[in-house]
Coordinates of C-alpha atoms in Angstrom, one line a residue:
M1 CA 54.6 -23.3 159.3
Q2 CA 51.6 -21.7 161.0
P3 CA 48.9 -19.9 158.4
Q4 CA 49.7 -16.3 157.5
F5 CA 46.6 -14.5 157.1
S6 CA 46.2 -11.0 155.9
R7 CA 44.2 -7.9 156.7
H8 CA 42.3 -6.5 153.6
G9 CA 39.6 -3.7 154.2
R10 CA 37.4 -5.0 157.1
A11 CA 38.5 -8.6 157.3
W12 CA 41.3 -11.3 158.0
H13 CA 41.7 -13.2 155.2
L14 CA 44.1 -16.1 154.3
E15 CA 47.3 -15.7 152.7
I16 CA 47.3 -18.5 149.8
T17 CA 50.7 -18.3 147.9
D18 CA 52.1 -21.9 147.8
A19 CA 51.5 -25.8 149.0
A20 CA 51.9 -24.7 153.1
S21 CA 48.9 -22.3 152.9
L22 CA 47.1 -25.0 150.6
E23 CA 47.2 -27.1 153.3
A24 CA 46.0 -24.4 155.3
V25 CA 43.0 -24.4 153.5
L26 CA 42.6 -27.9 154.1
A27 CA 42.3 -27.5 157.8
L28 CA 40.3 -24.5 157.7
D29 CA 36.3 -24.1 159.0
D30 CA 34.4 -24.6 155.9
A31 CA 32.4 -21.9 156.8
L32 CA 35.3 -19.5 156.7
W33 CA 35.9 -19.7 152.6
I34 CA 34.1 -16.9 150.6
A35 CA 32.5 -18.9 147.9
T36 CA 31.7 -22.8 148.0
S37 CA 30.6 -23.5 145.0
A38 CA 30.5 -22.0 141.6
P39 CA 29.8 -22.5 138.3
I40 CA 32.2 -23.3 135.8
P41 CA 30.4 -20.5 132.9
T42 CA 31.7 -18.0 135.2
L43 CA 35.4 -19.0 135.6
H44 CA 37.7 -17.2 134.0
A45 CA 41.0 -20.4 133.8
D46 CA 42.4 -23.1 131.7
A47 CA 39.5 -24.9 130.5
G48 CA 41.4 -28.0 131.0
L49 CA 42.1 -27.1 134.6
L50 CA 38.3 -26.1 135.1
A51 CA 36.9 -30.2 133.0
A52 CA 39.7 -31.5 135.4
L53 CA 38.3 -29.8 139.2
D54 CA 34.4 -31.0 137.8
P55 CA 34.8 -34.9 137.9
D56 CA 31.6 -35.2 138.0
G57 CA 30.3 -33.1 134.5
D58 CA 27.8 -31.3 137.2
G59 CA 28.9 -27.7 135.6
R60 CA 30.3 -26.2 139.0
I61 CA 32.7 -26.6 141.1
G62 CA 32.3 -26.7 145.0
L63 CA 34.1 -27.1 147.9
R64 CA 34.5 -31.2 147.5
N65 CA 35.8 -31.0 144.2
L66 CA 38.5 -27.9 145.3
K67 CA 39.3 -30.4 148.6
D68 CA 39.6 -33.3 146.5
A69 CA 42.3 -31.7 143.8
L70 CA 44.1 -30.5 146.7
R71 CA 45.2 -33.6 148.6
W72 CA 45.9 -35.4 145.4
C73 CA 47.7 -32.9 144.0
L74 CA 50.0 -33.0 147.3
D75 CA 49.3 -36.5 147.5
N76 CA 51.3 -36.9 144.2
L77 CA 53.9 -34.5 144.0
A78 CA 57.2 -35.6 145.6
D79 CA 58.8 -31.9 146.2
H80 CA 55.5 -29.6 147.2
G81 CA 58.0 -26.9 146.6
A82 CA 56.6 -27.3 143.0
V83 CA 53.4 -25.5 143.9
R84 CA 53.7 -22.1 142.3
D85 CA 51.6 -19.5 141.7
G86 CA 51.1 -19.5 137.9
I87 CA 50.6 -23.1 135.7
G88 CA 54.8 -23.5 134.7
P89 CA 56.8 -27.3 133.8
L90 CA 56.1 -30.0 135.8
A91 CA 60.1 -31.7 137.0
L92 CA 60.3 -35.1 136.0
S93 CA 61.6 -35.6 140.0
A94 CA 58.9 -34.1 141.5
I95 CA 56.2 -36.8 140.4
K96 CA 55.6 -38.9 143.1
D97 CA 54.3 -41.9 142.0
P98 CA 55.0 -44.4 139.7
A99 CA 52.8 -45.0 137.0
L100 CA 52.2 -40.9 136.2
R101 CA 56.2 -40.5 136.2
T102 CA 56.0 -43.0 133.1
A103 CA 53.7 -41.3 132.0
A104 CA 55.6 -38.1 132.0
E105 CA 58.5 -39.8 130.7
T106 CA 56.4 -41.7 127.5
V107 CA 55.8 -37.7 127.6
L108 CA 58.8 -36.6 127.6
R109 CA 60.8 -39.1 125.1
R110 CA 57.4 -38.8 122.1
A111 CA 58.6 -34.3 122.6
G112 CA 62.1 -35.5 121.8
A113 CA 62.2 -33.6 125.4
S114 CA 63.7 -34.3 128.2
G115 CA 64.1 -32.8 132.5
A116 CA 60.1 -31.5 132.8
V117 CA 57.2 -31.5 131.0
T118 CA 55.4 -28.6 129.8
L119 CA 50.9 -28.3 129.7
Q120 CA 52.0 -27.9 125.4
M121 CA 53.9 -31.0 125.4
V122 CA 51.6 -33.4 126.8
R123 CA 48.9 -31.7 125.1
A124 CA 50.7 -32.4 121.6
V125 CA 51.5 -35.6 122.6
R126 CA 47.4 -36.4 123.5
A127 CA 46.1 -34.7 120.2
E128 CA 49.0 -37.0 118.1
E129 CA 47.9 -40.1 120.0
Q130 CA 44.1 -39.3 119.5
A131 CA 44.0 -38.5 115.9
K132 CA 45.2 -42.7 115.6
G133 CA 41.6 -43.0 116.0
L134 CA 42.0 -46.0 119.1
A135 CA 42.7 -43.0 122.2
T136 CA 38.6 -44.3 123.9
A137 CA 38.8 -48.3 124.4
D138 CA 36.9 -50.8 122.1
R139 CA 36.1 -47.9 119.8
I140 CA 37.6 -47.8 116.9
L141 CA 37.2 -44.4 115.2
L142 CA 37.7 -44.7 110.7
A143 CA 41.1 -42.5 111.2
A144 CA 42.4 -46.0 112.0
T145 CA 42.4 -48.1 109.6
E146 CA 43.2 -45.1 107.1
G147 CA 46.5 -46.7 106.3
D148 CA 44.7 -49.6 105.3
P149 CA 42.1 -49.3 102.3
A150 CA 40.0 -52.8 103.0
D151 CA 40.0 -52.3 106.6
A152 CA 38.7 -48.9 106.2
A153 CA 36.4 -50.4 103.1
Y154 CA 35.2 -52.4 106.7
V155 CA 34.7 -49.9 109.7
E156 CA 33.0 -48.0 106.7
H157 CA 30.4 -50.8 106.1
A158 CA 29.9 -51.7 109.7
I159 CA 29.7 -48.2 111.2
A160 CA 27.0 -47.2 108.1
V161 CA 24.8 -50.5 108.7
T162 CA 24.6 -50.5 112.9
G163 CA 24.6 -46.5 113.2
G164 CA 28.2 -46.7 114.7
A165 CA 28.7 -46.5 119.1
P166 CA 28.8 -43.1 120.7
H167 CA 32.4 -41.9 120.9
P168 CA 34.2 -38.6 122.9
S169 CA 34.9 -36.9 120.1
G170 CA 31.5 -36.6 118.8
S171 CA 32.0 -39.3 115.8
A172 CA 30.5 -42.0 115.1
A173 CA 33.0 -45.2 115.9
L174 CA 33.3 -49.4 115.7
S175 CA 32.0 -51.3 119.0
P176 CA 32.8 -55.0 120.1
E177 CA 29.2 -54.9 120.1
T178 CA 28.2 -52.9 116.5
H179 CA 30.4 -55.2 115.0
A180 CA 29.1 -58.1 116.2
A181 CA 25.6 -56.8 115.0
F182 CA 27.5 -55.7 111.8
R183 CA 28.5 -59.3 111.5
A184 CA 24.6 -60.8 111.9
D185 CA 23.7 -58.0 109.7
L186 CA 25.9 -59.3 107.3
A187 CA 24.9 -62.5 107.3
A188 CA 21.1 -61.9 107.5
W189 CA 21.0 -59.5 104.6
T190 CA 23.3 -62.1 102.4
A191 CA 20.6 -65.2 103.2
W192 CA 17.6 -62.7 102.6
E193 CA 18.8 -61.9 99.2
A194 CA 19.1 -65.1 98.3
K195 CA 15.3 -65.9 98.6
A196 CA 14.6 -63.2 96.4
A197 CA 15.2 -65.0 93.0
E198 CA 12.1 -67.6 95.0
V199 CA 9.4 -64.5 95.5
Q200 CA 10.2 -62.1 92.7
V201 CA 7.5 -63.3 90.6
L202 CA 7.4 -60.6 87.9
G203 CA 11.4 -60.2 88.0
D204 CA 12.0 -56.4 88.9
A205 CA 8.5 -55.5 88.1
T206 CA 7.1 -57.5 91.6
A207 CA 8.1 -53.9 93.7
A208 CA 5.3 -52.2 91.4
A209 CA 3.2 -55.1 90.9
S210 CA 2.8 -55.4 95.3
A211 CA 2.6 -51.6 95.2
A212 CA -0.2 -51.8 92.5
V213 CA -2.8 -53.9 94.9
A214 CA -1.8 -52.4 98.4
A215 CA -2.8 -49.3 96.5
I216 CA -6.0 -50.4 96.5
A217 CA -6.7 -54.0 98.4
G218 CA -8.5 -52.2 101.3
A219 CA -11.1 -50.5 98.4
L220 CA -11.3 -53.3 96.0
D221 CA -12.5 -55.3 99.2
A222 CA -15.5 -53.1 100.0
W223 CA -16.0 -53.2 95.8
F224 CA -16.7 -57.0 96.5
I225 CA -18.5 -57.2 99.1
L226 CA -20.8 -54.8 98.0
A227 CA -20.9 -56.4 94.2
D228 CA -22.1 -59.5 96.6
A229 CA -25.1 -57.5 98.5
A230 CA -26.3 -56.2 94.9
V231 CA -27.1 -59.3 94.0
V232 CA -29.2 -59.4 97.0
D233 CA -30.3 -56.0 96.8
P234 CA -30.1 -54.1 93.7
G235 CA -31.1 -51.3 95.1
V236 CA -27.9 -51.0 97.5
V237 CA -25.9 -49.7 94.8
D238 CA -27.8 -46.9 94.8
R239 CA -28.0 -46.2 98.4
A240 CA -23.8 -47.2 98.5
W241 CA -23.6 -44.2 95.9
P242 CA -23.6 -41.0 97.4
R243 CA -25.2 -37.4 96.2
I244 CA -23.0 -34.9 94.6
E245 CA -25.1 -31.7 95.7
P246 CA -24.2 -28.2 93.8
A247 CA -23.6 -25.0 96.5
K248 CA -26.0 -22.8 98.1
D249 CA -25.5 -20.3 94.6
Q250 CA -26.6 -23.6 92.9
V251 CA -23.7 -22.6 89.8
L252 CA -20.7 -23.9 91.5
L253 CA -19.1 -26.6 92.7
D254 CA -16.3 -26.6 95.4
P255 CA -14.0 -29.3 93.5
A256 CA -11.4 -30.2 96.4
A257 CA -15.0 -31.6 98.2
V258 CA -16.7 -33.9 95.5
W259 CA -13.0 -34.9 94.9
A260 CA -13.5 -36.6 98.6
T261 CA -17.0 -37.7 98.0
L262 CA -15.6 -39.4 95.2
R263 CA -13.3 -40.8 96.7
A264 CA -15.4 -42.5 99.4
A265 CA -17.8 -43.9 96.8
P266 CA -17.2 -46.8 95.4
L267 CA -14.7 -48.3 93.2
A268 CA -16.8 -48.7 90.4
R269 CA -21.3 -49.2 89.6
P270 CA -20.9 -53.4 89.8
D271 CA -22.8 -55.5 87.5
A272 CA -24.3 -58.9 87.8
S273 CA -20.9 -60.5 86.5
G274 CA -19.2 -58.9 89.9
R275 CA -16.1 -58.6 87.8
L276 CA -14.1 -55.3 87.9
Y277 CA -13.1 -54.0 85.0
P278 CA -10.5 -51.0 84.0
D279 CA -12.9 -49.3 81.1
R280 CA -16.5 -49.7 82.6
S281 CA -18.4 -47.3 84.9
V282 CA -15.7 -47.2 86.6
N283 CA -14.8 -44.0 89.1
P284 CA -12.9 -41.5 88.4
A285 CA -11.0 -40.9 91.6
W286 CA -10.3 -44.4 91.1
A287 CA -9.6 -44.9 87.8
A288 CA -5.5 -45.1 87.9
E289 CA -5.8 -47.2 90.6
V290 CA -7.5 -49.5 89.0
R291 CA -5.6 -49.0 86.1
A292 CA -2.5 -49.5 87.4
L293 CA -4.2 -53.1 89.7
F294 CA -4.1 -54.5 85.8
D295 CA -1.5 -53.5 84.0
A296 CA 1.4 -53.9 86.7
A297 CA -0.3 -56.7 88.6
A298 CA -3.3 -58.6 87.2
L299 CA -2.6 -58.7 83.4
P300 CA 1.0 -59.4 84.0
L301 CA 0.5 -62.3 86.0
E302 CA -2.5 -63.7 83.7
L303 CA -5.0 -62.4 85.4
G304 CA -8.6 -60.8 84.6
A305 CA -8.5 -60.3 80.5
D306 CA -12.0 -61.0 81.2
G307 CA -12.0 -58.6 84.2
L308 CA -11.4 -59.5 88.0
D309 CA -13.8 -61.5 89.7
K310 CA -13.0 -62.2 93.5
A311 CA -11.8 -65.7 92.9
A312 CA -9.4 -64.1 90.9
W313 CA -8.5 -61.3 92.8
S314 CA -7.5 -64.2 96.4
T315 CA -4.8 -65.2 93.4
L316 CA -3.3 -62.3 92.9
R317 CA -2.7 -61.5 96.6
A318 CA -1.5 -65.3 97.1
R319 CA 0.6 -64.8 94.6
L320 CA 1.8 -61.9 95.6
A321 CA 2.3 -62.3 99.5
P322 CA 5.4 -64.2 99.7
F323 CA 7.3 -61.2 98.7
D324 CA 4.7 -59.0 100.7
G325 CA 6.7 -61.1 103.5
W326 CA 10.0 -61.0 102.2
V327 CA 10.0 -57.3 101.8
A328 CA 8.6 -57.6 105.7
A329 CA 11.7 -59.7 106.9
R330 CA 14.2 -57.1 105.3
P331 CA 17.3 -56.7 107.5
N332 CA 18.9 -53.3 108.5
D333 CA 18.0 -51.0 105.3
A334 CA 21.5 -49.6 106.2
A335 CA 23.3 -52.5 104.1
R336 CA 20.9 -51.4 101.3
G337 CA 22.1 -50.3 98.0
R338 CA 26.4 -52.1 98.6
D339 CA 27.9 -53.5 96.5
A340 CA 26.5 -57.0 96.9
A341 CA 30.3 -58.7 96.5
L342 CA 31.7 -55.8 99.0
V343 CA 28.5 -57.6 101.5
A344 CA 29.5 -60.8 100.4
G345 CA 33.5 -60.5 100.9
H346 CA 32.8 -58.5 104.0
L347 CA 30.8 -61.2 105.4
A348 CA 33.5 -64.6 103.9
S349 CA 36.6 -62.8 104.8
E350 CA 37.8 -64.2 108.3
D351 CA 41.2 -62.2 107.7
L352 CA 39.1 -59.1 108.7
P353 CA 36.6 -59.4 111.6
R354 CA 40.5 -60.9 112.9
R355 CA 42.3 -57.1 112.3
I356 CA 39.1 -55.4 113.7
D357 CA 40.2 -57.3 117.0
A358 CA 43.9 -56.8 116.4
L359 CA 42.8 -52.6 116.5
F360 CA 40.5 -53.2 119.8
A361 CA 43.0 -54.3 121.6
Q362 CA 45.7 -51.2 120.4
S363 CA 42.5 -49.3 121.3
R364 CA 42.9 -51.0 125.0
V365 CA 46.9 -49.9 125.1
S366 CA 46.4 -46.7 123.6
A367 CA 43.5 -45.5 126.1
A368 CA 45.4 -46.8 129.6
E369 CA 48.1 -44.4 127.8
V370 CA 46.1 -41.3 126.9
A371 CA 45.0 -41.7 130.3
G372 CA 48.5 -41.5 131.8
F373 CA 48.3 -38.5 129.9
D374 CA 45.4 -37.0 131.2
A375 CA 46.8 -37.3 134.4
V376 CA 50.2 -35.3 133.9
E377 CA 48.4 -33.4 132.8
R378 CA 46.5 -32.5 135.4
L379 CA 49.1 -32.5 137.8
V380 CA 50.9 -29.6 135.5
L381 CA 48.0 -27.7 135.9
F382 CA 47.5 -28.1 139.7
Q383 CA 50.4 -27.3 140.5
G384 CA 50.3 -24.0 139.3
G385 CA 46.8 -24.1 138.9
L386 CA 45.5 -24.7 142.1
V387 CA 46.4 -21.5 144.3
T388 CA 44.7 -19.0 142.2
V389 CA 41.8 -21.5 142.3
A390 CA 41.5 -21.5 146.2
R391 CA 42.8 -17.9 146.2
S392 CA 39.4 -17.1 144.5
F393 CA 37.2 -20.0 146.5
V394 CA 38.9 -19.0 150.2
S395 CA 40.2 -16.2 151.0
C396 CA 39.4 -14.0 147.6
V397 CA 42.5 -11.3 148.6
D398 CA 42.9 -11.0 144.5
L399 CA 40.4 -8.1 145.0
F400 CA 43.0 -6.0 146.8
H401 CA 45.8 -6.7 144.4
P402 CA 45.7 -4.3 141.5
D403 CA 47.8 -6.4 139.7
R404 CA 45.5 -9.7 140.3
Q405 CA 42.1 -10.6 139.1
P406 CA 40.3 -13.3 140.5
L407 CA 38.9 -16.2 138.7
F408 CA 35.4 -15.0 138.8
N409 CA 36.4 -11.5 137.6
A410 CA 35.1 -10.7 134.0
G411 CA 36.6 -7.0 133.9
E412 CA 35.7 -4.0 135.0
L413 CA 32.9 -1.8 133.9
I414 CA 33.6 2.2 133.2
A415 CA 30.3 4.4 134.2
D416 CA 29.1 7.0 136.0
G417 CA 32.7 8.8 136.6
R418 CA 34.1 5.7 138.5
R419 CA 35.9 2.3 137.6
F420 CA 34.4 -1.3 139.1
R421 CA 37.0 -3.4 138.7
L422 CA 34.5 -6.9 139.8
A423 CA 32.5 -8.2 137.0
I424 CA 31.0 -11.5 137.5
R425 CA 29.3 -13.1 134.5
V426 CA 25.3 -14.1 134.4
P427 CA 25.0 -17.4 132.9
D428 CA 21.4 -17.9 134.5
K429 CA 19.6 -14.4 134.7
A430 CA 16.5 -15.7 136.9
R431 CA 18.5 -17.2 139.1
S432 CA 20.4 -14.5 139.8
L433 CA 17.3 -12.3 140.2
T434 CA 16.0 -14.2 142.9
F435 CA 18.8 -13.6 145.3
A436 CA 19.8 -10.6 144.5
P437 CA 17.1 -8.5 146.5
H438 CA 18.5 -10.3 148.7
A439 CA 21.7 -9.0 148.5
S440 CA 23.6 -6.8 151.0
T441 CA 25.1 -4.2 148.2
F442 CA 23.9 -2.8 144.8
L443 CA 23.7 -4.1 141.8
V444 CA 24.0 -3.6 138.6
Y445 CA 23.5 -6.0 135.5
A446 CA 25.0 -5.2 131.8
D447 CA 25.1 -6.8 128.9
V448 CA 28.3 -6.7 127.1
G449 CA 29.7 -7.4 123.4
A450 CA 32.3 -5.3 120.8
K451 CA 28.6 -3.5 119.3
A452 CA 25.8 -2.3 120.9
G453 CA 22.9 -4.1 120.5
T454 CA 25.0 -7.2 119.5
W455 CA 25.7 -9.0 123.1
D456 CA 27.7 -11.6 123.6
Y457 CA 27.0 -12.2 126.9
E458 CA 26.2 -10.5 130.6
V459 CA 27.2 -9.4 133.6
V460 CA 26.7 -8.4 136.9
V461 CA 28.4 -5.9 138.8
P462 CA 28.2 -5.1 142.8
V463 CA 28.6 -1.1 143.6
T464 CA 30.0 -1.1 147.5
G465 CA 30.7 3.0 147.6
G466 CA 29.4 6.1 146.8
E467 CA 25.9 6.8 145.7
R468 CA 23.7 5.8 143.0
G469 CA 24.8 8.0 140.3
T470 CA 23.4 7.8 136.3
L471 CA 24.1 3.7 137.3
V472 CA 20.2 3.2 135.9
E473 CA 19.0 0.8 133.4
G474 CA 19.3 1.3 129.7
A475 CA 22.4 3.5 130.4
Y476 CA 25.5 2.4 128.1
C477 CA 29.7 1.9 129.3
A478 CA 32.3 0.9 128.8
F479 CA 33.5 -2.4 129.8
V480 CA 37.4 -3.8 129.4
D481 CA 37.7 -7.4 129.7
R482 CA 40.6 -9.7 131.7
E483 CA 42.7 -9.6 128.8
G484 CA 42.2 -5.5 128.6
L485 CA 40.2 -5.8 124.9
E486 CA 37.7 -2.4 125.6
L487 CA 33.6 -3.1 124.8
I488 CA 30.7 -1.5 125.0
A489 CA 28.1 -2.8 127.9
Q490 CA 24.5 -1.6 128.6
I491 CA 22.7 -1.6 132.1
N492 CA 20.0 -3.8 131.6
K493 CA 18.6 -4.5 135.2
V494 CA 19.3 -2.4 138.6
V495 CA 19.4 -4.1 142.4
A496 CA 18.5 -1.1 143.7
N497 CA 20.2 -2.2 147.5
P498 CA 21.2 0.0 149.7
I499 CA 25.0 1.3 148.3
S500 CA 25.9 2.8 151.7
I501 CA 25.2 3.7 155.4
G502 CA 23.4 7.3 153.7
E503 CA 22.2 5.4 151.3
A504 CA 20.2 3.3 153.8
I505 CA 18.9 6.3 155.8
W506 CA 17.8 8.1 153.0
Q507 CA 16.4 5.1 151.4
P508 CA 13.2 4.4 154.0
L509 CA 13.0 8.7 154.2
G510 CA 13.0 8.5 150.7
T511 CA 9.9 6.2 150.5
I512 CA 7.7 8.1 152.9
Q513 CA 8.2 11.4 150.6
R514 CA 6.9 9.4 147.6
T515 CA 3.8 8.0 149.9
I516 CA 3.6 12.1 150.6
E517 CA 4.1 13.2 147.4
G518 CA 1.7 10.8 145.6
W519 CA -1.0 11.0 149.1
L520 CA -0.7 15.2 148.5
E521 CA -1.1 14.8 144.4
K522 CA -4.3 12.8 144.8
R523 CA -5.8 14.5 147.2
Q524 CA -5.1 17.8 144.8
A525 CA -7.3 16.1 141.6
A526 CA -9.9 15.3 144.2
A527 CA -10.2 18.7 145.1
E528 CA -9.9 20.4 141.3
A529 CA -12.3 17.4 140.2
D530 CA -15.0 19.2 143.4
L531 CA -14.5 22.3 142.7
T532 CA -15.0 21.5 138.7
A533 CA -18.6 19.8 139.8
K534 CA -19.8 22.6 141.7
A535 CA -18.8 25.1 139.1
S536 CA -21.0 23.2 136.4
D537 CA -23.5 22.6 139.0
A538 CA -24.2 25.8 139.4
A539 CA -23.5 27.1 136.0
V540 CA -27.0 24.2 134.9
V541 CA -28.9 26.3 137.8
A542 CA -28.5 29.9 136.0
A543 CA -29.4 28.8 134.0
D544 CA -32.4 27.3 134.1
R545 CA -33.7 30.0 136.2
G546 CA -33.1 32.1 133.1
A547 CA -35.5 29.8 131.1
T548 CA -38.0 30.3 133.6
L549 CA -37.6 34.7 133.3
A550 CA -37.1 34.3 130.1
A551 CA -40.3 32.2 129.9
A552 CA -42.4 34.8 132.2
T553 CA -40.9 37.8 130.9
G554 CA -40.9 36.6 126.9
S555 CA -37.4 38.1 126.6
T556 CA -33.6 36.3 126.1
V557 CA -31.4 35.7 129.5
V558 CA -28.3 35.0 129.3
A559 CA -26.4 32.7 132.2
A560 CA -23.0 33.9 133.5
G561 CA -21.4 31.1 132.2
A562 CA -22.8 31.2 129.0
A563 CA -22.3 34.5 128.5
A564 CA -18.8 34.4 129.3
A565 CA -18.1 32.0 127.1
A566 CA -20.2 33.1 124.1
A567 CA -17.8 36.4 124.6
P568 CA -15.3 37.1 121.9
P569 CA -11.3 37.3 123.0
P570 CA -10.2 40.3 124.1
A571 CA -8.3 42.3 121.2
T572 CA -4.3 41.4 122.3
L573 CA -2.2 44.7 121.7
L574 CA 0.8 45.0 119.9
P575 CA 3.7 47.4 120.9

């Protein structure tokens, strides 16, 4: 069948109504398409249809995407007469591909139906399968173990320890890789926990002792160096101790500055013994740390009862070194705080890993079924949706039918006593304005929402006839969306390309007129300024002459301008 063209406006458009016209689209020169690419946010159609037309997920539907969809649809339909304008049931007999037909039969069986698959039916069956938590290959969601508390505890534990693997649902899932990492972590954690008794020299108090040592270690090492230096040069202690200067007013001291100075000073003033005592000449800024060192570490380890010297300090650190190394080698922190019996049970169990492997195998079967459901849904959508999509991209005849709308039309703007039936959403205003001045028509940008000032989205409206009228920035208008909902709109930007031939002729003339008016205004302002300056010069000359005459005659002479300024206003006569 030969493609059919019809005349709309000043151009001929391909009529797209069935499979034959879709085949004509594939043969049509790409240069004759109305649009060869469009961002998905500007299109108003079923979300699943738009996603199926964007397999690479770049957010745009292009010429190649649409052509691939047309070929796939026609190749997989045994009955091209099933192609229609509007998404409806897909007859089982219309499916050519055996695998697709098998998937459709599964949908019908699970839905308890026969004959034809509907969009609602395939989506319900797929959602039911996805709810089982195994719809993605080698991914186990916690939902997959709801019927078995032991499996649920195991999977939850594994996801908590490893962080899980990404899943299309957005939830964390267990994968073979994270499962293996979990098993390895359990083994490492168990082995690590087994060493606790060896390294905790003070039992549960060992961690507090280690923290007390770490808090003072650097300052205490420096203090022992100072004590050694004082043996050779006792004056080094005074030189090492900073001076605390009062403020400039000699009354107040800055507490923060004083404390910072003390924290930078030695722990205490060392004496000849080279020992640190918890209660002798201790720097107040370090008193708490010194006290904690003795109470939490040195004294419990039977060191420093008579002061802590360098040898005792070395012994103290050596006693705690195994514990510090043990802490540094701690496995994944996510396992910390778990019940020891639970960890041991999950590590020792041989049955749990086998059940998890069975769930992975089941997930691969489920994923294959879901992929089949996806393909059936795609064929349902393409059978009834590609006609409308192709018309919007290729011929756009829907613009000329009052009962139809192209996919890119968001609604109609009512402004200036007119209805503008084409309004396109603007997902990227900056990009749109880059090309707007090169458009062949007058463009109006407007914010749209249910309430003024609270805008939901923005549209651009081409004005192709009449004059500009009241289409100005800031003007409020009405907007009716595709579902007939009445909203409010406000014009926020106007790109004033010529609307009609008359405006195209008048636009340059108007520019010339505005240029001439601006030039005349400048000339008038310059003339007024010149006249004012000359009048001022005349007044100054007159005043000078008056002063000269007064000096010569001894009388008072007032310049004409000054006299006029000093004269009282005339009386006002009331009727």
